[in-house]
Coordinates of C-alpha atoms in Angstrom, one line a residue:
X1 CA -13.2 5.7 -34.9
X2 CA -9.6 5.9 -36.2
X3 CA -8.0 6.7 -32.9
X4 CA -7.4 4.3 -30.0
X5 CA -10.2 4.0 -27.6
X6 CA -7.8 4.3 -24.7
X7 CA -6.5 7.6 -26.1
X8 CA -10.0 8.9 -26.5
X9 CA -10.9 8.0 -23.0
X10 CA -7.7 9.5 -21.7
X11 CA -8.3 12.8 -23.6
X12 CA -11.8 12.9 -22.3
X13 CA -10.8 12.4 -18.7
X14 CA -8.0 14.9 -19.0
X15 CA -10.3 17.4 -20.5
X16 CA -12.8 17.1 -17.7
X17 CA -9.9 17.2 -15.2
X18 CA -8.5 20.3 -16.7
X19 CA -11.8 22.1 -16.6
X20 CA -12.4 21.0 -13.0
X21 CA -8.9 21.9 -11.8
X22 CA -9.1 25.3 -13.5
X23 CA -12.5 26.1 -12.0
X24 CA -11.4 24.9 -8.5
X25 CA -8.2 26.8 -8.6
X26 CA -10.0 30.0 -9.6
X27 CA -12.6 29.5 -7.0
X28 CA -10.1 28.8 -4.3
X29 CA -7.9 31.7 -5.2
X30 CA -10.9 34.1 -5.2
X31 CA -12.2 32.8 -1.9
X32 CA -9.1 32.5 0.1
X33 CA -7.3 35.6 -1.1
X34 CA -10.0 37.9 0.0
X35 CA -10.1 36.3 3.4
X36 CA -6.4 36.2 3.7
X37 CA -5.9 39.9 2.8
X38 CA -8.3 41.1 5.4
X39 CA -7.6 38.6 8.2
X40 CA -4.1 37.3 8.0
X41 CA -2.3 40.2 9.9
X42 CA -5.0 40.4 12.6
X43 CA -5.3 36.6 13.0
X44 CA -1.6 36.1 13.2
X45 CA -1.2 38.8 15.9
X46 CA -4.1 37.6 17.9
X47 CA -3.1 33.9 17.7
X48 CA 0.4 34.7 18.8
X49 CA -0.9 36.7 21.8
X50 CA -3.2 33.8 22.8
X51 CA -0.4 31.3 22.3
X52 CA 2.2 33.2 24.3
X53 CA -0.1 33.8 27.3
X54 CA -1.1 30.1 27.5
X55 CA 2.5 29.0 27.3
X56 CA 3.3 31.3 30.2
X57 CA 0.4 29.8 32.1
X58 CA 1.6 26.3 31.4
X59 CA 5.1 27.2 32.6
X60 CA 3.9 28.5 35.9
X61 CA 1.2 25.9 36.7
X62 CA 1.3 22.2 37.0
X63 CA -2.2 21.7 35.6
X64 CA -4.9 23.4 33.5
X65 CA -7.5 23.3 36.2
X66 CA -7.9 27.1 36.6
X67 CA -7.2 28.2 33.1
X68 CA -10.8 28.9 32.3
X69 CA -10.7 32.6 33.4
X70 CA -7.6 33.2 31.3
X71 CA -9.2 31.5 28.3
X72 CA -12.3 33.7 28.6
X73 CA -10.2 36.8 29.0
X74 CA -8.2 36.0 25.9
X75 CA -11.4 35.3 23.9
X76 CA -12.8 38.7 24.9
X77 CA -9.5 40.4 24.0
X78 CA -9.2 38.8 20.5
X79 CA -12.9 38.5 19.7
X80 CA -12.5 34.8 18.7
X81 CA -13.4 31.6 20.4
X82 CA -10.5 30.0 22.4
X83 CA -10.6 26.4 23.5
X84 CA -8.1 24.0 25.0
X85 CA -8.3 20.2 24.8
X86 CA -6.1 17.4 26.1
X87 CA -4.2 15.1 23.8
X88 CA -7.1 12.6 24.1
X89 CA -9.6 15.3 22.9
X90 CA -11.1 16.1 26.3
X91 CA -12.1 19.8 26.5
X92 CA -10.1 21.5 29.3
X93 CA -11.5 25.0 28.7
X94 CA -13.7 26.6 26.1
X95 CA -14.8 30.2 25.9
X96 CA -17.9 29.2 24.0
X97 CA -19.2 27.2 26.9
X98 CA -19.2 23.6 27.9
X99 CA -21.4 20.5 27.3
X100 CA -23.6 20.0 24.3
X101 CA -24.4 23.7 23.9
X102 CA -20.9 24.5 22.6
X103 CA -20.4 24.4 18.8
X104 CA -18.1 21.8 17.4
X105 CA -14.4 22.6 17.4
X106 CA -12.4 23.1 14.1
X107 CA -11.2 19.9 12.5
X108 CA -7.5 20.9 13.0
X109 CA -6.0 22.5 16.1
X110 CA -4.3 25.9 15.7
X111 CA -1.3 25.0 17.7
X112 CA 0.0 22.7 20.5
X113 CA 0.7 24.2 23.9
X114 CA 3.8 22.5 25.3
X115 CA 5.4 24.1 28.2
X116 CA 8.6 22.0 27.9
X117 CA 9.5 23.0 24.4
X118 CA 9.3 26.8 24.9
X119 CA 11.4 26.6 28.1
X120 CA 14.1 24.7 26.4
X121 CA 14.2 27.2 23.6
X122 CA 14.2 30.2 25.9
X123 CA 17.0 28.6 28.0
X124 CA 19.3 28.3 25.1
X125 CA 22.2 26.0 26.0
X126 CA 20.9 25.8 29.6
X127 CA 18.6 23.2 31.0
X128 CA 15.0 24.0 31.8
X129 CA 15.9 24.5 35.5
X130 CA 18.5 27.0 34.3
X131 CA 15.9 29.3 32.8
X132 CA 15.5 32.7 34.5
X133 CA 12.4 32.6 36.7
X134 CA 9.4 34.8 36.1
X135 CA 10.1 38.5 36.9
X136 CA 7.2 40.8 37.8
X137 CA 7.1 44.5 38.8
X138 CA 7.0 45.2 42.5
X139 CA 6.8 48.3 44.8
X140 CA 8.9 48.8 47.8
X141 CA 7.0 48.6 51.0
X142 CA 3.8 47.1 49.4
X143 CA 2.7 43.6 50.3
X144 CA 1.6 41.7 47.1
X145 CA -1.6 39.5 47.0
X146 CA 0.2 36.9 44.9
X147 CA 3.8 36.0 45.2
X148 CA 4.0 34.2 41.8
X149 CA 3.2 36.2 38.6
X150 CA -0.2 36.4 37.2
X151 CA -1.0 34.0 34.3
X152 CA -1.3 36.7 31.7
X153 CA 2.1 38.3 32.4
X154 CA 5.2 37.3 30.3
X155 CA 8.5 36.0 31.5
X156 CA 11.5 38.3 31.4
X157 CA 14.6 37.1 29.5
X158 CA 18.1 37.0 31.0
X159 CA 19.5 40.3 32.3
X160 CA 16.3 42.3 31.5
X161 CA 15.8 45.5 33.5
X162 CA 13.7 45.1 36.6
X163 CA 11.4 48.1 37.0
X164 CA 10.4 49.2 40.5
X165 CA 7.1 51.0 40.5
X166 CA 6.9 54.4 42.1
X167 CA 10.6 55.2 42.2
X168 CA 11.3 56.0 38.5
X169 CA 14.6 54.3 38.7
X170 CA 15.6 51.0 36.9
X171 CA 18.0 48.4 38.3
X172 CA 19.6 45.3 36.7
X173 CA 21.2 42.3 38.2
X174 CA 24.3 41.1 36.2
X175 CA 25.6 37.7 36.8
X176 CA 25.2 34.0 36.2
X177 CA 21.6 32.9 37.1
X178 CA 21.2 30.2 39.7
X179 CA 20.3 26.7 38.6
X180 CA 17.1 27.0 40.6
X181 CA 15.4 30.4 41.3
X182 CA 15.1 31.2 45.0
X183 CA 11.7 32.9 44.9
X184 CA 10.1 30.4 42.4
X185 CA 6.4 29.8 43.0
X186 CA 6.2 31.4 46.4
X187 CA 3.1 30.6 48.5
X188 CA 0.9 33.5 49.7
X189 CA 2.4 33.1 53.2
X190 CA 6.0 33.1 51.8
X191 CA 5.3 36.1 49.6
X192 CA 3.9 38.2 52.4
X193 CA 6.8 37.3 54.7
X194 CA 9.3 38.1 52.0
X195 CA 7.6 41.4 51.2
X196 CA 7.7 42.4 54.9
X197 CA 11.4 41.4 55.0
X198 CA 12.2 43.5 51.9
X199 CA 10.3 46.5 53.3
X200 CA 12.2 46.2 56.6
X201 CA 15.6 45.9 54.9
X202 CA 15.0 49.0 52.7
X203 CA 13.9 50.9 55.7
X204 CA 17.1 49.9 57.5
X205 CA 19.1 51.1 54.5
X206 CA 17.3 54.5 54.6
X207 CA 18.0 54.8 58.3
X208 CA 21.7 54.3 57.5
X209 CA 21.6 57.0 54.9
X210 CA 22.2 54.7 52.0
X211 CA 19.4 56.0 49.8
X212 CA 21.1 54.8 46.6
X213 CA 20.9 51.2 47.7
X214 CA 17.9 49.0 47.3
X215 CA 17.3 45.4 48.5
X216 CA 15.6 43.2 46.0
X217 CA 13.1 40.4 46.9
X218 CA 15.8 37.7 46.5
X219 CA 18.1 39.5 48.9
X220 CA 20.4 41.2 46.3
X221 CA 21.5 44.7 47.2
X222 CA 21.3 47.0 44.2
X223 CA 22.8 50.5 43.6
X224 CA 21.2 53.1 41.4
X225 CA 23.7 54.8 39.1
X226 CA 23.5 56.7 35.9
X227 CA 25.6 54.0 34.2
X228 CA 24.8 50.4 33.7
X229 CA 23.3 49.1 36.9
X230 CA 25.4 46.7 38.8
X231 CA 25.0 44.4 41.7
X232 CA 27.0 45.5 44.7
X233 CA 27.3 42.1 46.2
X234 CA 28.4 40.5 43.0
X235 CA 31.3 43.0 42.2
X236 CA 34.9 42.1 43.3
X237 CA 35.8 43.1 46.8
X238 CA 38.6 45.3 45.7
X239 CA 36.4 47.6 43.6
X240 CA 33.4 47.7 46.0
X241 CA 33.3 48.2 49.7
X242 CA 30.2 46.9 51.5
X243 CA 29.7 48.1 55.0
X244 CA 28.8 45.4 57.6
X245 CA 25.9 47.6 58.6
X246 CA 24.6 47.3 55.0
X247 CA 24.9 43.6 55.1
X248 CA 23.2 43.6 58.5
X249 CA 20.2 45.2 56.9
X250 CA 19.7 42.2 54.6
X251 CA 18.0 39.4 56.6
X252 CA 19.3 35.9 55.7
X253 CA 15.7 34.7 55.1
X254 CA 15.6 36.6 51.8
X255 CA 18.5 34.4 50.5
X256 CA 16.6 31.2 51.4
X257 CA 14.9 29.4 48.5
X258 CA 11.1 28.9 48.4
X259 CA 9.6 25.5 49.2
X260 CA 8.8 24.9 45.6
X261 CA 12.4 25.8 44.6
X262 CA 13.7 23.4 47.2
X263 CA 11.4 20.6 46.0
X264 CA 12.5 21.2 42.4
X265 CA 16.2 21.3 43.5
X266 CA 15.9 18.1 45.5
X267 CA 14.4 16.2 42.5
X268 CA 17.0 17.6 40.1
X269 CA 19.8 16.6 42.5
X270 CA 18.3 13.1 42.9
X271 CA 18.1 12.6 39.1
X272 CA 21.6 14.0 38.6
X273 CA 23.1 11.7 41.2
X274 CA 21.3 8.7 39.6
X275 CA 22.6 9.7 36.1
X276 CA 26.2 10.1 37.4
X277 CA 26.0 6.8 39.3
X278 CA 25.2 5.1 36.1
X279 CA 28.4 6.6 34.6
X280 CA 30.4 5.5 37.7
X281 CA 30.9 9.0 39.1
X282 CA 30.3 10.0 42.7
X283 CA 29.6 13.8 43.0
X284 CA 30.2 15.9 46.1
X285 CA 27.0 17.6 47.3
X286 CA 27.2 21.1 48.9
X287 CA 24.3 22.8 50.7
X288 CA 24.4 26.6 50.1
X289 CA 23.1 29.2 52.4
X290 CA 20.0 29.3 50.3
X291 CA 19.1 25.8 51.3
X292 CA 19.7 24.5 47.8
X293 CA 22.0 21.6 47.0
X294 CA 24.7 21.9 44.4
X295 CA 26.8 19.0 43.1
X296 CA 30.4 19.2 42.1
X297 CA 33.1 16.9 40.6
X298 CA 36.8 17.1 40.2
X299 CA 37.4 20.2 38.0
X300 CA 40.6 18.7 36.7
X301 CA 38.7 15.7 35.2
X302 CA 37.2 17.1 32.0
X303 CA 35.2 13.9 31.3
X304 CA 33.5 14.1 34.7
X305 CA 32.8 17.8 34.2
X306 CA 31.1 17.1 30.9
X307 CA 29.1 14.3 32.3
X308 CA 28.0 16.5 35.2
X309 CA 26.8 19.1 32.7
X310 CA 24.9 16.5 30.6
X311 CA 23.3 14.9 33.6
X312 CA 22.3 18.2 35.2
X313 CA 20.7 19.3 31.9
X314 CA 18.8 16.0 31.5
X315 CA 17.8 16.0 35.2
X316 CA 16.6 19.6 35.1
X317 CA 14.2 18.7 32.2
X318 CA 12.9 15.7 34.0
X319 CA 12.5 17.4 37.3
X320 CA 10.7 20.4 35.8
X321 CA 8.1 18.3 33.9
X322 CA 5.9 17.5 36.9
X323 CA 5.7 21.2 37.8
X324 CA 4.4 22.1 34.3
X325 CA 1.0 21.7 32.8
X326 CA 0.6 18.8 30.3
X327 CA 0.7 19.5 26.6
X328 CA -2.7 20.6 25.2
X329 CA -4.2 21.4 21.8
X330 CA -5.2 25.0 21.1
X331 CA -8.3 25.8 19.0
X332 CA -9.0 29.3 17.9
X333 CA -12.3 30.0 16.1
X334 CA -15.6 28.2 15.8
X335 CA -15.2 26.6 12.4
X336 CA -12.5 25.7 10.0
X337 CA -10.9 28.9 8.7
X338 CA -11.0 30.2 5.2
X339 CA -14.3 28.5 4.4
X340 CA -14.9 28.8 0.7
X341 CA -18.7 28.9 1.4
X342 CA -18.5 31.9 3.7
X343 CA -19.9 35.2 2.7
X344 CA -20.7 35.3 -1.0
X345 CA -18.3 32.3 -1.6
X346 CA -21.2 29.9 -1.8
X347 CA -22.6 31.7 -4.8
X348 CA -19.4 31.4 -6.7
X349 CA -19.1 27.8 -5.6
X350 CA -22.6 26.9 -6.8
X351 CA -22.2 28.7 -10.1
X352 CA -18.8 27.2 -10.7
X353 CA -20.0 23.7 -9.8
X354 CA -23.0 24.0 -12.2
X355 CA -20.7 25.2 -15.0
X356 CA -18.3 22.3 -14.5
X357 CA -21.2 19.9 -14.3
X358 CA -22.7 21.2 -17.5
X359 CA -19.4 21.0 -19.4
X360 CA -18.7 17.5 -18.1
X361 CA -22.2 16.4 -19.0
X362 CA -21.9 17.8 -22.6
X363 CA -18.6 16.2 -23.2
X364 CA -19.5 12.9 -21.7
X365 CA -22.8 12.7 -23.7
X366 CA -21.1 13.5 -27.0
X367 CA -18.2 11.1 -26.5
X368 CA -20.3 8.5 -24.8
X369 CA -22.7 8.2 -27.8
X370 CA -19.7 7.9 -30.1
X371 CA -18.2 5.2 -28.0
X372 CA -21.3 3.2 -27.2
X373 CA -22.6 2.9 -30.8
X374 CA -20.2 0.1 -31.8
X375 CA -20.8 -1.6 -28.4
X376 CA -24.6 -1.5 -29.0
X377 CA -24.0 -3.0 -32.5
X378 CA -22.0 -5.8 -31.0
X379 CA -24.6 -6.4 -28.3
X380 CA -27.4 -6.8 -30.9
X381 CA -25.2 -9.1 -33.0
X382 CA -24.4 -11.3 -30.0
X383 CA -28.2 -11.5 -29.2
X384 CA -28.9 -12.7 -32.8
X385 CA -26.0 -15.2 -32.5
X386 CA -27.5 -16.5 -29.3
X387 CA -30.9 -16.9 -30.9
X388 CA -29.4 -19.2 -33.6
X389 CA -28.2 -16.9 -36.2
X390 CA -24.9 -18.5 -36.7
X391 CA -24.1 -16.4 -39.8
X392 CA -24.3 -13.1 -37.9
X393 CA -21.3 -10.8 -38.5
X394 CA -20.6 -7.2 -37.7
X395 CA -19.1 -4.6 -40.1
X396 CA -15.7 -3.5 -38.7
X397 CA -13.9 -0.3 -39.6
X398 CA -10.8 1.2 -38.0
X399 CA -8.1 -0.5 -35.9
X400 CA -8.8 0.6 -32.4
X401 CA -9.8 -1.6 -29.4
X402 CA -13.5 -1.6 -30.5
X403 CA -12.5 -2.7 -34.0
X404 CA -10.3 -5.5 -32.6
X405 CA -13.3 -6.5 -30.5
X406 CA -15.4 -6.6 -33.6
X407 CA -12.8 -8.8 -35.4
X408 CA -12.8 -11.1 -32.3
X409 CA -16.6 -11.3 -32.4
X410 CA -16.6 -12.3 -36.1
X411 CA -13.8 -14.9 -35.5
X412 CA -15.9 -16.3 -32.6
X413 CA -19.0 -16.4 -34.7
X414 CA -17.1 -18.2 -37.5
X415 CA -15.7 -20.6 -35.0
X416 CA -19.1 -21.3 -33.5
X417 CA -20.5 -21.8 -37.0
X418 CA -17.7 -24.2 -37.9
X419 CA -18.0 -26.1 -34.7
X420 CA -21.7 -26.4 -35.3
X421 CA -21.1 -27.8 -38.7
X422 CA -18.5 -30.2 -37.4
X423 CA -20.8 -31.3 -34.6
X424 CA -23.5 -32.1 -37.1
X425 CA -21.0 -33.9 -39.3
X426 CA -19.6 -35.8 -36.3
X427 CA -23.1 -36.9 -35.2
X428 CA -23.7 -38.1 -38.8
X429 CA -20.4 -39.9 -38.9
X430 CA -20.9 -41.6 -35.6
X431 CA -24.4 -42.7 -36.6
X432 CA -23.0 -44.1 -39.9
X433 CA -20.1 -45.8 -38.2
X434 CA -22.4 -47.5 -35.6
X435 CA -25.1 -48.3 -38.1
X436 CA -23.1 -50.4 -40.5
X437 CA -21.6 -53.0 -38.1
X438 CA -24.9 -53.1 -36.1
X439 CA -26.9 -53.7 -39.3
X440 CA -24.5 -56.5 -40.3
X441 CA -24.7 -58.1 -36.8
X442 CA -28.5 -57.8 -36.7
X443 CA -28.9 -59.1 -40.3
X444 CA -26.7 -62.2 -39.7
X445 CA -28.5 -63.0 -36.4
X446 CA -32.0 -62.6 -38.0
X447 CA -30.9 -64.8 -40.9
X448 CA -29.5 -67.4 -38.5
X449 CA -32.7 -67.3 -36.5
X450 CA -34.8 -67.8 -39.6
X451 CA -32.5 -70.7 -40.7
X452 CA -31.5 -68.9 -43.8
X453 CA -27.8 -68.8 -42.8
X454 CA -26.4 -71.6 -40.7
X455 CA -24.6 -70.7 -37.5
X456 CA -21.2 -72.1 -38.6
X457 CA -17.7 -70.9 -37.6
X458 CA -17.5 -68.6 -40.6
X459 CA -20.6 -66.7 -39.5
X460 CA -19.4 -66.5 -35.9
X461 CA -16.1 -65.1 -37.1
X462 CA -17.9 -62.5 -39.2
X463 CA -20.0 -61.5 -36.2
X464 CA -16.9 -61.2 -34.0
X465 CA -15.3 -59.0 -36.6
X466 CA -18.2 -56.6 -36.7
X467 CA -18.3 -56.6 -32.9
X468 CA -14.6 -55.7 -32.8
X469 CA -15.3 -52.8 -35.1
X470 CA -18.0 -51.6 -32.8
X471 CA -15.8 -52.0 -29.7
X472 CA -12.9 -50.1 -31.4
X473 CA -15.2 -47.2 -32.3
X474 CA -16.7 -47.1 -28.8
X475 CA -13.2 -47.2 -27.2
X476 CA -12.0 -44.4 -29.5
X477 CA -15.0 -42.2 -28.6
X478 CA -14.4 -42.9 -24.9
X479 CA -10.7 -41.9 -25.2
X480 CA -11.7 -38.6 -26.9
X481 CA -14.4 -37.9 -24.2
X482 CA -11.8 -38.5 -21.5
X483 CA -9.3 -36.2 -23.3
X484 CA -11.9 -33.5 -23.6
X485 CA -12.8 -33.7 -19.9
X486 CA -9.1 -33.6 -18.9
X487 CA -9.4 -37.1 -17.4
X488 CA -7.0 -38.9 -19.7
X489 CA -4.7 -40.4 -17.1
X490 CA -1.0 -41.0 -17.8
X491 CA 0.9 -43.5 -15.8
X492 CA 4.5 -42.5 -16.7
X493 CA 7.4 -44.8 -16.1
X494 CA 10.9 -45.1 -17.5
X495 CA 10.6 -47.2 -20.7
X496 CA 12.8 -48.1 -23.6
X497 CA 11.1 -46.4 -26.6
X498 CA 13.2 -48.3 -29.1
X499 CA 12.0 -51.6 -27.7
X500 CA 8.4 -50.3 -27.7
X501 CA 8.7 -49.4 -31.3
X502 CA 9.9 -52.9 -32.2
X503 CA 6.9 -54.3 -30.3
X504 CA 4.5 -52.2 -32.3
X505 CA 6.1 -53.1 -35.6
X506 CA 5.9 -56.8 -34.6
X507 CA 2.2 -56.5 -33.8
X508 CA 1.4 -55.0 -37.2
X509 CA 3.7 -57.3 -39.1
X510 CA 0.9 -59.8 -40.1
X511 CA -1.4 -57.1 -41.5
X512 CA 1.6 -55.5 -43.4
X513 CA 2.5 -58.9 -44.8
X514 CA -1.0 -59.5 -45.9
X515 CA -1.0 -56.2 -47.8
X516 CA 2.5 -56.9 -49.2
X517 CA 4.0 -53.9 -47.4
X518 CA 7.4 -54.1 -45.9
X519 CA 7.5 -52.8 -42.3
X520 CA 10.9 -51.8 -41.1
X521 CA 12.1 -50.3 -37.8
X522 CA 15.3 -48.3 -37.4
X523 CA 16.3 -47.6 -33.8
X524 CA 19.4 -47.6 -31.6
X525 CA 19.7 -50.4 -29.0
X526 CA 18.1 -48.3 -26.3
X527 CA 16.3 -44.9 -26.1
X528 CA 14.9 -44.3 -22.5
X529 CA 12.1 -41.8 -21.8
X530 CA 9.4 -41.2 -19.2
X531 CA 6.1 -42.2 -20.8
X532 CA 3.0 -44.3 -20.4
X533 CA 3.8 -47.5 -22.3
X534 CA 0.2 -48.4 -23.0
X535 CA -0.8 -44.9 -24.3
X536 CA 2.4 -44.5 -26.3
X537 CA 2.0 -47.9 -27.9
X538 CA -1.6 -46.9 -28.8
X539 CA -0.5 -43.6 -30.4
X540 CA 2.4 -45.2 -32.4
X541 CA 0.1 -48.1 -33.4
X542 CA -2.4 -45.7 -34.9
X543 CA 0.3 -44.1 -37.0
X544 CA 1.7 -47.5 -38.1
X545 CA -1.8 -48.8 -38.9
X546 CA -2.6 -45.8 -41.1
X547 CA 0.7 -46.0 -42.9
X548 CA 0.2 -49.7 -43.7
X549 CA -3.4 -49.1 -44.7
X550 CA -2.7 -46.3 -47.1
X551 CA 0.5 -47.7 -48.6
X552 CA 0.2 -49.6 -51.8
X553 CA 1.5 -53.1 -52.6
X554 CA 5.3 -53.3 -52.5
X555 CA 5.7 -50.1 -50.4
X556 CA 7.9 -49.7 -47.4
X557 CA 6.9 -48.2 -44.0
X558 CA 9.8 -47.1 -41.9
X559 CA 9.6 -46.5 -38.1
X560 CA 12.6 -44.6 -36.9
X561 CA 13.5 -43.8 -33.3
X562 CA 16.2 -41.3 -32.3
X563 CA 17.1 -38.7 -29.6
X564 CA 17.5 -35.0 -30.3
X565 CA 20.8 -34.1 -28.5
X566 CA 19.9 -30.3 -28.7
X567 CA 16.4 -30.4 -27.2
X568 CA 16.9 -33.7 -25.3
X569 CA 13.7 -35.1 -26.9
X570 CA 12.8 -38.5 -28.1
X571 CA 11.8 -38.5 -31.8
X572 CA 9.5 -41.2 -33.4
X573 CA 8.9 -40.9 -37.1
X574 CA 6.7 -43.1 -39.3
X575 CA 7.3 -42.7 -43.0
X576 CA 5.4 -44.4 -45.8
X577 CA 5.6 -44.6 -49.6
X578 CA 1.9 -44.0 -50.1
X579 CA 0.1 -41.5 -52.4
X580 CA 0.7 -38.6 -50.1
X581 CA -1.7 -36.0 -48.8
X582 CA -2.8 -32.9 -50.6
X583 CA -1.8 -29.6 -48.9
X584 CA -5.5 -28.6 -48.3
X585 CA -6.0 -31.6 -46.1
X586 CA -2.9 -31.3 -43.9
X587 CA -4.3 -28.7 -41.4
X588 CA -7.5 -30.8 -40.8
X589 CA -5.8 -34.1 -40.7
X590 CA -6.0 -34.4 -36.9
X591 CA -9.7 -33.3 -36.7
X592 CA -12.2 -35.8 -35.6
X593 CA -13.9 -37.9 -38.3
X594 CA -11.9 -36.1 -40.9
X595 CA -10.9 -38.3 -43.8
X596 CA -9.3 -37.4 -47.1
X597 CA -11.4 -40.1 -48.7
X598 CA -15.1 -39.3 -48.1
X599 CA -16.4 -42.4 -49.9
X600 CA -16.6 -44.3 -46.6
X601 CA -15.5 -47.5 -48.3
X602 CA -14.2 -50.4 -46.3
X603 CA -11.1 -50.4 -48.3
X604 CA -10.0 -47.1 -46.8
X605 CA -11.8 -48.1 -43.5
X606 CA -11.5 -46.5 -40.2
X607 CA -13.7 -44.0 -38.3
X608 CA -11.5 -41.0 -38.8
X609 CA -10.7 -40.9 -35.1
X610 CA -7.3 -42.5 -35.0
X611 CA -5.2 -39.4 -35.7
X612 CA -7.3 -37.2 -33.3
X613 CA -6.7 -39.8 -30.5
X614 CA -3.0 -39.9 -31.4
X615 CA -2.8 -36.1 -31.1
X616 CA -4.4 -36.1 -27.6
X617 CA -2.2 -38.9 -26.4
X618 CA 1.0 -37.2 -27.5
X619 CA -0.1 -33.9 -26.0
X620 CA -0.9 -35.7 -22.8
X621 CA 2.8 -36.6 -22.7
X622 CA 3.7 -32.9 -23.2
X623 CA 4.8 -33.7 -26.8
X624 CA 3.9 -32.7 -30.3
X625 CA 2.9 -34.6 -33.5
X626 CA 3.4 -33.1 -36.9
X627 CA 2.9 -34.3 -40.5
X628 CA 4.8 -33.5 -43.7
X629 CA 3.6 -34.9 -47.1
X630 CA 4.1 -34.6 -50.8
X631 CA 1.5 -35.9 -53.3
X632 CA 2.9 -39.0 -54.9
X633 CA 6.0 -39.2 -52.6
X634 CA 4.5 -40.4 -49.3
X635 CA 4.0 -38.9 -45.9
X636 CA 5.9 -38.7 -42.6
X637 CA 4.4 -38.4 -39.2
X638 CA 6.8 -37.2 -36.5
X639 CA 6.2 -37.4 -32.7
X640 CA 8.5 -35.5 -30.3
X641 CA 8.4 -36.4 -26.6
X642 CA 10.4 -34.9 -23.7
X643 CA 12.8 -37.6 -22.3
X644 CA 11.9 -36.5 -18.7
X645 CA 8.5 -35.8 -17.4
X646 CA 8.1 -32.1 -16.3
X647 CA 8.0 -31.5 -12.6
X648 CA 4.6 -30.1 -11.5
X649 CA 4.7 -26.7 -10.0
X650 CA 4.2 -26.5 -6.2

């Protein structure tokens, strides 16, 4: 009970957290490490294989409509479920089946298949249209069923060797690739026609006795050598002689681009021209023998050359996009990977969870009983207090939050007990104050009715005096009730406080003269402040009346008005030469019905409400009232008011 409750709760929470974290870390390490050690290498290789094949498919097809066969083939090859979904979650293909029979997909996709991104990476500094087209193996004299590569094959990088099946000889084409491949996405008819032309061209070369020369599907004549393979047609004329008969064996149709290549080239040219037009450049189009259009600008203008390059790159990317499949999400596996509950993991999970639960329960029960004991004690004490046991107190030890709560409870109980005592005393005082004038009025009226006392002016004056006392007491009680309810209204206006003090002194001058008390006011010509003149006159009048009442014969009561230049406050002080007030009475002087003289004699008169009302009236002006006194030397009551009314917050 000596430590802070907050610290104890913090230590308790940290202890449970440390246990939970340690157990979770151990469980996670044990579960995932075993799975990772056995599956990481195989999973990474299989996932990479699936990803690469689907990327190749996306690069060679404009939709995923026929990807189902490839997905099933990849699933059989890897032994895992393979599924593709669109960006909106629609299933495009799933090796596990379709419809409601398929198990749910993992919560997180394995990868995103985006044909645009891999092409840009593969192309390096070139645009997507500059990437080398798909290269497949082919056999001379054989007509292929499909002109375009199969979905499962992989694209060949720049300058990779082209293997020709059945001949045992490798050839390579060295040179800058065309911006659009000639034989890209050949139709079946185009492929058959091209294969026939290649077979005829190679037969023609053999008839000429040029067995070392081979015609490729794009019309390039290749020579087989023991050195690095070179393209005959691409070498300088002075180093290579090509017979016209050799050229005659190559039909011009082989150098003509496919329909798909022409469509791609036309769209790229259109977008490039539009981009250059926005830059204020007019390119020169040139139609090559291949049927493809190339754009050129003034080679001496470096800015135009750079702009042509940028526009062609951007146009190539935009033109290629409609020919590629949309981005898709790849899911591999049936459930989320590395499930801690797989295999015997659920046993470790259950045992660890039970251990953590047992430890947390034990710590919480032990600490909770220690923490809840003082709270239960306070609850029981509060119930006794509510049942009327105003003397209920709790024993407090320590200095933590609960101990401070206990001290606050004891202070509250003491305040309730004191308020109850004051309430009873107030009821008694009110009854006494009302009973005396009422008894006098009733006695005089009964005596007048019985003819014992004549109804002369003296009796009427006495009855009026008693009625005035009753009215004053009722008015005081009403003012206090309004103040307690927050309904004591102030009607502020700019007034001369010095003039108001002189008016109050003039009003009390007759009673002061009757008591042989000299009433003096000391004030500058004018002291202006924002105040309610009626309420301020009432407050100051109560102080002056008390000073006159409690001052002896020959005493002087001084009312002083000034302005505090530092705080910009108006100060009103009422000083008397009375007997003074003992120190034990000062703190209760503004309490209701509190009187230093408890004899209730008319000589000291009053209801004990005047100073309480004065305090409420001054505080309603946002001011303060204080008292200083010395027994035998008199008392001074000081009122401090702001000269300007505070502006209410908006």
